[in-house]
XYZ file of C-alpha atoms in Angstrom:
704
model
C 59.095 92.605 100.590
C 61.428 95.568 98.798
C 61.780 95.470 95.064
C 65.928 94.792 95.257
C 65.005 91.941 97.692
C 62.269 90.588 95.733
C 64.620 90.899 92.303
C 67.302 89.012 94.333
C 64.959 85.991 95.798
C 63.660 85.231 92.357
C 67.419 85.284 90.844
C 68.541 82.553 94.132
C 65.257 80.605 93.221
C 66.012 80.375 89.169
C 70.352 79.792 90.586
C 69.061 76.567 92.336
C 66.517 75.586 89.277
C 69.213 75.183 87.565
C 70.001 72.064 89.783
C 67.478 69.045 89.564
C 65.929 68.037 93.215
C 66.739 64.761 92.719
C 66.864 63.933 96.505
C 68.175 60.751 97.318
C 68.483 59.189 100.518
C 72.005 59.062 101.696
C 73.811 57.564 104.952
C 77.042 59.025 106.776
C 79.647 57.693 104.665
C 82.114 55.078 106.600
C 85.046 56.583 107.889
C 87.882 55.084 105.405
C 91.555 55.607 105.748
C 91.012 58.243 103.070
C 88.944 60.579 105.104
C 91.420 60.531 108.115
C 93.326 63.879 108.814
C 96.713 64.410 106.488
C 95.398 61.681 103.764
C 94.668 64.530 101.131
C 96.804 64.349 97.973
C 98.446 67.432 96.047
C 100.271 68.390 93.404
C 102.320 70.962 94.874
C 105.913 69.427 93.505
C 104.242 69.248 89.951
C 103.577 65.380 90.795
C 101.008 63.681 92.755
C 101.640 63.085 96.169
C 100.317 62.135 99.802
C 100.475 65.794 101.966
C 102.168 63.969 104.604
C 105.154 62.579 102.266
C 106.279 66.458 100.869
C 108.513 67.898 102.913
C 107.066 71.338 102.978
C 104.609 73.023 105.538
C 101.422 72.725 103.300
C 97.917 73.731 104.543
C 95.895 71.668 101.966
C 91.630 72.737 102.235
C 90.108 70.728 100.144
C 86.131 71.550 98.708
C 84.223 70.030 101.008
C 86.331 71.528 104.177
C 85.643 74.988 102.261
C 82.146 74.731 101.769
C 81.674 73.277 105.208
C 83.518 76.625 106.901
C 81.260 78.604 104.773
C 84.401 80.252 102.686
C 83.900 81.874 99.518
C 87.275 83.963 99.061
C 91.075 83.032 98.801
C 91.160 85.902 101.684
C 88.960 83.897 104.108
C 90.929 80.578 103.175
C 94.161 82.241 103.553
C 92.970 83.222 107.294
C 92.935 79.617 108.529
C 96.814 79.662 108.093
C 99.125 80.621 110.700
C 102.096 82.825 109.893
C 99.720 83.987 106.604
C 97.135 86.446 106.419
C 95.257 88.296 103.677
C 94.073 91.648 104.210
C 92.003 94.053 101.596
C 92.923 97.725 101.380
C 92.937 100.198 98.752
C 90.444 99.246 96.146
C 88.158 96.557 95.764
C 90.109 93.941 94.578
C 93.590 95.379 95.792
C 94.793 92.778 98.832
C 98.132 92.325 101.150
C 99.657 89.088 101.348
C 102.133 88.389 104.008
C 103.386 84.751 104.650
C 106.280 84.381 106.874
C 106.833 87.809 107.341
C 107.159 88.757 103.613
C 104.413 90.952 102.617
C 102.360 92.116 99.430
C 102.814 96.385 98.832
C 100.946 98.423 96.182
C 102.039 98.078 92.305
C 104.523 95.488 93.173
C 104.724 91.600 92.607
C 103.144 89.801 95.153
C 105.250 87.873 98.104
C 103.866 84.920 97.078
C 103.503 82.763 94.042
C 99.283 82.585 93.173
C 98.881 79.989 91.007
C 95.127 78.715 89.651
C 94.902 75.527 87.585
C 99.017 75.999 86.645
C 98.367 79.741 85.721
C 100.445 82.278 87.790
C 98.777 85.420 88.821
C 100.959 88.284 88.757
C 99.302 90.874 89.897
C 98.203 92.097 93.260
C 94.516 92.753 92.126
C 94.072 89.210 90.546
C 94.301 87.692 93.990
C 91.117 88.414 95.653
C 89.343 84.868 94.189
C 85.492 83.873 93.852
C 85.960 80.426 95.598
C 83.165 78.431 93.688
C 83.844 74.764 92.097
C 87.311 74.218 93.762
C 88.684 70.866 94.290
C 91.278 72.440 96.732
C 94.053 74.885 97.862
C 97.225 74.209 98.876
C 99.004 77.187 100.655
C 102.662 76.071 100.927
C 104.554 78.175 103.031
C 108.658 78.943 102.826
C 110.473 79.880 99.568
C 109.318 77.677 96.676
C 111.917 79.780 94.098
C 113.510 76.441 92.750
C 109.606 75.138 91.527
C 107.531 78.462 91.496
C 109.893 81.090 90.834
C 110.263 84.786 90.625
C 107.674 86.155 93.668
C 107.953 82.506 95.610
C 109.092 84.011 98.275
C 107.044 83.829 101.120
C 105.578 80.554 99.639
C 102.661 79.551 96.943
C 98.831 79.529 96.887
C 97.792 76.754 94.282
C 94.432 77.041 93.899
C 92.923 74.004 91.566
C 89.034 73.948 90.443
C 86.956 70.892 89.877
C 87.574 69.000 86.941
C 84.336 67.936 84.234
C 83.289 64.516 85.411
C 82.434 61.455 83.381
C 78.991 61.449 84.845
C 76.338 64.324 85.531
C 76.310 66.017 88.398
C 75.741 69.409 89.606
C 75.045 71.981 92.858
C 73.461 74.853 93.488
C 73.897 77.332 96.198
C 71.988 80.386 97.613
C 73.097 82.653 100.899
C 70.900 85.729 101.879
C 73.063 87.815 105.035
C 72.717 91.003 106.736
C 73.573 93.662 105.079
C 71.166 92.425 102.072
C 73.891 90.306 101.254
C 73.222 87.654 98.631
C 75.520 85.087 96.894
C 74.582 82.585 94.609
C 76.164 80.031 92.912
C 75.842 76.982 90.529
C 77.308 74.469 88.655
C 76.950 71.717 86.262
C 79.549 68.697 84.506
C 79.324 65.750 82.717
C 80.122 63.914 79.528
C 79.759 65.278 75.931
C 80.254 62.357 73.720
C 81.228 59.853 76.470
C 84.028 59.934 78.868
C 86.722 61.498 76.587
C 85.167 64.676 76.079
C 83.543 65.863 79.008
C 82.512 69.547 80.142
C 81.634 71.904 83.311
C 80.169 75.384 83.850
C 79.997 77.063 86.882
C 79.006 80.392 88.228
C 78.513 83.038 90.758
C 76.806 86.283 91.859
C 77.267 88.370 94.843
C 75.193 91.988 95.911
C 75.882 93.417 99.370
C 74.507 96.432 100.462
C 77.327 96.950 102.960
C 77.696 96.972 107.224
C 80.176 99.852 107.419
C 78.309 103.231 107.838
C 79.840 106.463 106.136
C 79.208 109.083 109.462
C 78.819 111.408 106.618
C 77.387 110.826 103.475
C 74.871 108.156 105.533
C 75.435 105.057 103.411
C 77.147 102.095 103.628
C 81.068 102.431 102.189
C 81.334 98.598 101.718
C 78.664 97.937 99.151
C 79.230 95.418 96.259
C 76.849 96.284 93.753
C 77.461 92.955 91.948
C 80.593 90.842 91.250
C 79.959 87.906 88.527
C 81.808 85.285 87.173
C 81.270 82.169 84.964
C 83.406 79.459 84.190
C 83.707 76.805 81.930
C 85.623 73.837 80.964
C 86.149 71.085 78.387
C 88.607 67.848 78.547
C 89.364 66.035 75.837
C 91.443 62.773 75.214
C 91.861 61.661 71.952
C 94.071 58.974 72.804
C 94.776 57.592 76.084
C 98.082 59.083 76.169
C 97.263 62.621 75.236
C 94.692 64.905 77.446
C 93.757 68.733 76.148
C 92.364 70.945 79.204
C 90.695 74.155 77.926
C 89.230 76.561 80.729
C 87.755 79.901 80.198
C 86.399 82.503 82.833
C 84.895 85.967 82.346
C 83.814 88.171 85.277
C 82.698 91.607 86.128
C 82.178 93.807 89.222
C 81.429 97.100 90.678
C 82.198 97.810 94.245
C 83.050 100.022 97.040
C 86.608 101.264 96.931
C 89.339 103.165 99.379
C 86.798 103.193 102.438
C 89.361 104.720 104.546
C 88.934 106.307 108.030
C 90.462 109.381 109.026
C 91.666 108.457 112.107
C 92.147 112.192 113.694
C 93.688 110.750 117.038
C 96.747 108.687 115.100
C 95.937 105.816 117.532
C 95.920 102.414 115.522
C 93.517 101.133 118.328
C 90.999 103.684 117.665
C 88.639 102.547 115.444
C 86.029 104.764 113.694
C 84.267 104.874 110.499
C 84.343 106.302 107.326
C 83.399 110.540 107.024
C 84.641 111.137 103.628
C 82.527 113.377 101.112
C 83.312 111.934 97.949
C 81.854 108.036 97.270
C 84.643 105.659 96.457
C 84.179 103.147 93.854
C 85.518 100.555 91.707
C 84.807 98.797 88.350
C 86.536 96.402 86.226
C 86.003 93.012 83.977
C 88.517 90.252 83.568
C 89.063 87.126 81.212
C 90.978 84.270 81.800
C 91.913 81.565 79.363
C 94.114 78.296 79.807
C 95.274 75.687 77.836
C 96.767 72.701 79.239
C 97.858 69.788 77.414
C 99.082 66.494 79.108
C 101.532 63.870 76.644
C 102.089 60.193 78.644
C 105.526 59.618 77.184
C 105.557 56.148 78.931
C 108.593 57.286 80.771
C 107.114 60.539 81.988
C 104.662 63.355 81.132
C 105.255 65.973 78.357
C 103.047 69.059 80.010
C 102.226 72.878 78.265
C 100.371 75.142 80.092
C 99.629 78.528 78.342
C 97.437 81.366 80.074
C 96.243 84.621 78.832
C 94.639 87.038 81.021
C 93.217 90.468 80.316
C 92.014 93.115 83.527
C 90.645 96.548 83.635
C 89.533 98.262 86.656
C 88.601 101.853 87.004
C 89.273 103.149 90.732
C 87.628 106.450 92.197
C 88.050 107.334 95.866
C 88.475 110.673 98.501
C 91.914 111.367 98.810
C 91.806 113.128 102.045
C 89.284 111.080 103.699
C 86.882 113.947 105.280
C 84.743 116.410 104.157
C 84.330 119.684 104.317
C 81.880 120.471 107.034
C 84.154 118.538 109.638
C 87.331 119.744 107.655
C 86.616 122.577 106.435
C 90.466 123.158 105.889
C 91.037 120.735 103.161
C 93.745 118.197 102.557
C 97.045 119.930 104.249
C 95.287 123.256 105.096
C 95.035 124.460 102.003
C 91.544 125.197 101.785
C 90.092 122.440 99.311
C 88.835 118.960 99.358
C 90.530 116.238 97.030
C 89.801 113.127 95.140
C 91.798 110.774 93.311
C 91.461 108.003 90.424
C 93.321 105.131 89.130
C 92.828 103.312 85.837
C 94.419 99.943 84.809
C 94.556 97.722 82.128
C 96.224 94.573 82.710
C 97.258 91.909 80.020
C 99.778 89.040 80.544
C 100.660 85.705 78.621
C 102.288 83.321 80.080
C 103.909 79.818 78.555
C 105.022 76.464 80.964
C 106.663 73.275 79.561
C 107.750 70.702 81.848
C 108.397 66.792 81.476
C 108.135 65.111 84.600
C 109.210 61.463 85.087
C 107.049 58.693 86.429
C 106.895 58.474 90.313
C 108.172 54.382 90.888
C 111.731 54.629 90.732
C 114.572 55.965 93.057
C 115.545 59.019 90.779
C 112.724 61.490 89.703
C 113.442 64.073 87.971
C 111.460 67.139 86.091
C 112.583 70.327 83.902
C 110.896 72.857 82.185
C 111.117 76.025 80.832
C 108.958 79.086 81.314
C 108.035 82.668 79.829
C 105.482 85.695 81.091
C 104.756 88.506 78.885
C 103.284 91.378 81.096
C 101.524 94.781 80.027
C 100.117 96.979 82.858
C 99.053 100.413 81.883
C 97.787 102.649 84.939
C 96.965 106.319 84.885
C 97.043 108.011 88.512
C 95.509 111.218 89.273
C 94.551 113.668 92.507
C 91.911 116.246 91.964
C 90.360 119.171 93.716
C 87.459 118.068 94.638
C 84.563 120.891 94.315
C 81.365 118.691 94.410
C 81.700 115.418 95.506
C 81.788 113.918 91.749
C 83.978 111.257 90.606
C 83.529 112.608 87.413
C 85.962 115.375 88.011
C 88.867 113.055 87.367
C 88.138 113.495 83.623
C 88.486 117.718 84.151
C 92.043 118.320 83.333
C 91.446 121.976 84.776
C 91.208 120.302 88.595
C 93.961 117.668 88.343
C 96.766 118.729 90.377
C 98.608 115.212 89.654
C 98.611 113.559 86.163
C 100.787 110.182 85.519
C 100.383 107.577 82.931
C 102.592 105.119 82.985
C 102.921 101.672 80.831
C 105.319 99.034 82.479
C 105.978 96.104 80.575
C 108.108 93.144 81.210
C 109.338 89.820 79.444
C 110.303 86.989 81.912
C 112.536 84.021 81.353
C 113.300 80.875 83.900
C 114.334 77.632 82.975
C 114.125 75.088 86.135
C 114.700 71.488 86.981
C 114.424 69.531 90.525
C 115.734 66.071 91.191
C 115.142 63.365 93.917
C 117.223 60.205 94.783
C 116.598 58.136 97.455
C 120.168 57.318 98.720
C 118.563 54.245 100.651
C 114.850 52.954 100.976
C 113.775 55.980 103.808
C 116.382 58.552 103.173
C 116.001 61.024 99.901
C 117.903 63.843 98.687
C 116.123 66.414 96.821
C 118.015 69.112 94.500
C 116.400 72.101 92.807
C 117.807 74.480 90.752
C 115.992 77.593 88.660
C 117.300 80.625 86.883
C 115.013 83.484 86.562
C 115.483 86.172 84.336
C 112.779 89.689 84.442
C 113.317 92.370 81.793
C 111.539 95.619 82.569
C 110.522 98.465 80.064
C 108.442 101.642 81.537
C 107.220 104.269 79.446
C 106.135 107.848 80.812
C 102.964 107.994 78.147
C 102.904 111.890 78.966
C 106.640 112.717 78.799
C 107.628 110.277 76.406
C 110.329 109.052 78.030
C 111.735 105.045 78.307
C 113.373 103.006 81.164
C 114.717 100.013 80.826
C 116.387 97.612 83.542
C 116.701 93.765 84.182
C 116.747 91.804 87.534
C 117.992 87.847 87.126
C 119.077 85.166 89.936
C 119.675 81.920 90.078
C 117.338 80.120 92.813
C 118.753 76.529 94.047
C 117.266 74.276 96.527
C 118.273 71.276 98.428
C 116.329 68.987 101.183
C 117.055 65.721 103.023
C 114.326 63.901 103.782
C 114.206 60.846 106.201
C 111.472 58.621 106.908
C 111.915 55.966 109.251
C 108.766 55.110 109.534
C 105.784 55.314 107.174
C 104.117 57.898 109.513
C 107.101 59.745 110.654
C 109.251 62.105 108.334
C 111.459 64.692 108.890
C 113.461 66.745 107.154
C 116.168 70.276 106.462
C 115.996 72.692 103.530
C 118.028 75.049 102.128
C 115.890 77.229 100.046
C 116.035 80.741 98.047
C 113.429 83.383 97.272
C 113.457 85.867 94.606
C 110.966 89.114 93.905
C 112.072 91.132 91.302
C 112.389 94.869 91.233
C 111.204 97.261 88.931
C 110.600 101.253 88.764
C 108.153 103.715 90.606
C 106.112 106.183 88.811
C 107.540 108.762 86.751
C 108.538 111.737 88.603
C 109.106 110.005 91.883
C 112.289 111.028 94.568
C 112.919 107.096 94.056
C 112.876 105.752 90.763
C 113.951 102.147 90.881
C 113.565 99.279 93.369
C 115.709 96.744 94.017
C 115.177 93.122 93.329
C 114.464 91.482 97.366
C 116.305 88.594 97.730
C 116.363 85.676 100.880
C 117.756 82.129 101.758
C 115.931 80.168 103.932
C 117.563 77.403 106.389
C 114.204 75.088 107.519
C 114.366 71.564 109.658
C 110.591 70.270 109.848
C 108.819 66.952 110.628
C 105.376 65.116 109.688
C 104.242 62.587 111.562
C 100.662 60.844 112.390
C 99.814 58.324 115.179
C 96.807 56.293 116.714
C 95.947 54.543 113.362
C 96.173 57.558 111.840
C 93.759 59.419 113.800
C 96.028 62.330 114.454
C 98.091 64.036 112.515
C 101.153 66.534 114.120
C 103.461 68.487 111.951
C 105.777 70.932 112.693
C 108.655 73.384 111.383
C 111.519 75.835 112.813
C 112.620 78.559 110.135
C 115.580 81.232 109.501
C 115.250 83.865 106.660
C 117.648 86.083 105.969
C 116.305 89.180 103.628
C 118.054 90.859 101.281
C 116.520 94.569 100.133
C 113.294 93.669 102.016
C 110.198 95.876 100.028
C 107.780 98.468 101.598
C 105.907 100.860 100.293
C 104.245 104.718 101.371
C 102.834 107.207 99.638
C 103.552 111.000 99.141
C 99.939 112.213 98.517
C 100.733 115.673 97.632
C 102.026 114.551 94.161
C 100.023 111.412 94.137
C 103.179 109.068 94.419
C 102.982 105.758 95.554
C 106.625 104.600 96.694
C 108.667 101.166 96.763
C 111.464 101.449 98.569
C 113.767 98.945 99.813
C 115.323 98.062 103.973
C 118.849 96.782 103.401
C 118.653 93.496 105.340
C 116.080 91.965 107.483
C 116.513 88.634 109.466
C 113.082 86.532 110.199
C 112.713 83.395 112.497
C 109.951 81.205 113.534
C 107.788 78.056 114.143
C 104.987 76.441 112.876
C 102.927 73.590 114.410
C 99.801 72.222 112.735
C 97.461 69.524 114.895
C 94.647 67.426 113.546
C 92.696 64.503 115.315
C 89.471 62.560 114.401
C 88.880 61.278 118.288
C 85.939 59.613 117.567
C 83.978 59.047 114.025
C 82.306 62.242 112.729
C 84.626 64.663 115.273
C 87.423 66.584 113.582
C 89.756 69.164 115.608
C 92.493 71.110 113.811
C 94.690 73.638 115.500
C 97.891 75.361 114.235
C 100.144 77.957 116.156
C 102.608 80.246 113.992
C 105.420 82.682 114.834
C 106.757 84.908 112.943
C 110.173 87.425 114.696
C 111.437 89.898 112.379
C 114.244 91.857 113.116
C 115.505 94.881 110.780
C 119.226 94.352 111.135
C 120.380 97.204 108.788
C 118.477 100.037 107.282
C 118.928 103.551 105.610
C 116.852 104.921 108.533
C 118.783 103.899 111.186
C 116.470 104.425 113.938
C 114.313 101.248 112.067
C 117.381 98.926 113.120
C 116.279 96.600 115.691
C 112.530 97.000 114.734
C 110.033 94.689 113.202
C 109.429 94.778 109.708
C 106.022 96.296 108.641
C 102.621 94.812 108.607
C 104.306 91.697 111.073
C 102.407 89.680 113.412
C 104.609 87.545 115.554
C 102.221 85.289 116.783
C 98.761 83.445 115.552
C 96.946 80.922 116.074
C 93.865 78.827 115.018
C 91.785 75.853 116.091
C 88.766 74.620 114.127
C 86.354 71.569 115.658
C 83.530 70.191 112.854
C 81.091 67.383 114.242
C 79.080 65.653 111.634
C 76.174 62.958 112.348
C 73.379 60.918 111.495
C 69.958 62.428 113.092
C 68.135 59.497 110.922
C 69.307 57.247 107.872
C 68.352 60.094 105.709
C 68.866 63.291 107.473
C 72.605 64.442 108.906
C 73.717 67.200 111.292
C 76.472 69.384 110.988
C 78.368 71.710 113.514
C 81.528 73.773 112.772
C 83.183 76.248 115.132
C 85.944 78.595 113.487
C 89.119 80.659 116.023
C 91.390 82.666 114.529
C 93.773 84.429 116.731
C 95.725 87.521 115.618
C 98.850 89.108 117.672
C 99.944 92.544 117.357
C 100.406 93.799 114.163
C 103.310 96.188 113.806
C 101.955 98.691 110.881
C 105.482 100.544 110.156
C 109.162 99.963 110.090
C 109.351 102.581 113.227
C 107.171 100.285 115.253
C 105.162 103.229 116.584
C 101.996 102.203 115.543
C 100.772 98.735 116.512
C 97.488 97.159 116.770
C 96.341 95.249 119.581
C 95.665 91.376 119.425
C 92.212 90.456 118.424
C 90.123 87.159 117.768
C 87.648 86.159 114.985
C 84.855 83.639 115.842
C 83.231 82.159 112.894
C 80.390 79.527 113.419
C 78.363 77.335 111.157
C 75.494 74.798 111.527
C 72.835 73.027 109.667
C 70.979 69.418 108.292
C 71.392 67.488 105.266
C 68.430 66.001 104.021
C 69.717 63.481 101.370
C 71.578 66.015 98.873
C 69.935 69.351 100.507
C 71.501 71.156 102.886
C 69.893 74.449 105.188
C 72.779 75.742 107.265
C 73.162 79.210 109.751
C 76.098 80.961 109.537
C 77.821 84.046 111.660
C 81.090 85.368 111.008
C 83.285 87.294 113.626
C 80.668 86.715 115.977
C 82.306 88.456 118.713
C 82.187 91.750 116.315
C 86.135 92.298 116.789
C 86.819 95.331 115.379
C 90.183 95.987 113.763
C 91.946 97.718 111.068
C 92.726 95.021 107.793
C 95.125 98.243 106.953
C 96.469 100.868 108.996
C 98.577 103.825 107.540
C 100.317 106.439 109.813
C 101.131 110.050 108.385
C 104.980 108.976 108.090
C 103.797 106.515 105.495
C 100.586 107.798 104.232
C 101.616 111.143 102.677
C 98.584 112.721 104.309
C 98.273 115.155 106.822
C 95.956 112.101 109.145
C 96.288 108.468 109.914
C 93.708 106.479 107.902
C 92.445 102.818 108.519
C 90.857 100.422 106.631
C 87.633 99.029 108.646
C 87.677 94.559 108.997
C 84.275 93.473 108.155
C 81.791 93.735 111.126
C 79.514 90.691 112.141
C 77.752 89.198 109.512
C 75.050 86.239 109.739
C 72.468 84.590 107.672
C 71.272 81.246 105.806
C 72.133 79.529 103.275
C 70.947 76.629 101.512
C 72.772 73.833 99.123
C 71.552 71.279 96.629
C 73.778 68.420 95.074
C 72.917 66.037 92.568
């Protein structure tokens, strides 16, 4: 047994020791109406509603579903949603969210609103979240600008953590897998002074030696040295009408970064391993503070949500993604190797104030105001690599590109939504939001300052018809807006425009066979103006955001959930995203699909839980995800073939102790989560970011 494994084993035992092993006999719970598919309660529209009564296509994943599927990150959760993907690329925390054809790009706002306990996460480095102590995740598809504001073009992801409880309870979880992967998490909740003052404390830790081998260095390119976070939460109820909810979370990480493979063949289906000489790594920390206050006014609830985030990250990596032995000519044949690095410092403060009327009336309303201040400092350097040491980033004599910028913005918004029951089963909903985004960029090295602003009115109108308690039809016109901004100083495209869209959607939600079957679906059409996309000029270390004049996107979404027999749950979904570039400054791209688009995706999950005895229960779960062809660039030259991911999990529970085995990517499918051809990478070779190979292991879970 190695020392590192022994240390992790001791830590794992200590983690589980946080949870008293008060194993009590528990039988399989009765399958009540609240357990059937579709009977999930959500807060997608700032009020508590039954999922099947909300005229939006929503994928809702409960905390129990996340545990049973072995989902531990927001990326894994989104992969269960058709017409959506959550890819990793670039730095350790950098992600690429794509929903209904609208995609994340580097150094720009995300195409979806990403909200944790009511607080928006505005930077792409904030979206890859470790999931622990989660109540549920709500994934809303389609523009949600009227309520969620700027950047909610593709939809919204609403993560709700577990609240403190008025009785003592907790959990502990320990996972070990191949690649010497160790994940531990634990939490405890209970009263401080009775039910009016309660607390919750959760934490998680991850370490991973990696599975993707660097063929030149001989080490693993995808390691995680450590990634941990702690979250504390206190809820106080001084009076029956007032609730104060305080939350704090802090985390640190150090892990692999930018482990792209040089793809000399230029073939998006040539899945090669990394071979760079300069090791890539990223390290950082984050602090999140939230204060939520709810005041019951009798006729409505007044809510204040204040959020503050501080985040720092340092990234060092190879730039040419090759080595001096296999490529002695170096980057662009100039005779030298090259490295890169970025230092990011992000601070955000947000404030939302809203008032929501009571639900028990034919006319329902809500209104609010919102403010966000962001400071984002980014230092970017490219340097001549002479010794494979990342510390060369600090040697000014070796730099051939040096940029240092500070971007700040103040965003203001006012919003309202009205629901009116025209008759008992026909409801008209109208929403309106005004967003203004004032941006300022300072070139710290040159001392120059640029300012601009973007604003947009975002209306939404929905007509909902409910002829029966388990049947709903809706038609929606909605809009979305993603702010524009500045590229780095000295970039050929100094300013990129705001992206906006109009969405036309019709859908249905239905349940039958005594609510044992849920079937939902929608058709949508999006007219996008100034579609944002990304490319790189490596010779100047310039990351450039530009726009495509006009894009049309249409598609369908169908979701089915069924419980044919007690204990067996089956869910499946398909989605299509058929995009077309209608007008572009690059005439040859017109008629093509948009970058990173996947025209067809689907998934299927089956879970069976049954009692072995009165005290022992079994669980088997299988998840299948199909990703169709992926078009990496606007020219549609580089297309990745379709692939499938199969995840499996099985185990038994002895009262409140569970033992499970798992495997992810069971078929060891090979794919890139990001592929950048030379036309868009700015390099003299294409690069690809390898997807995670097959992982497997065991897990122990304890609850009390």
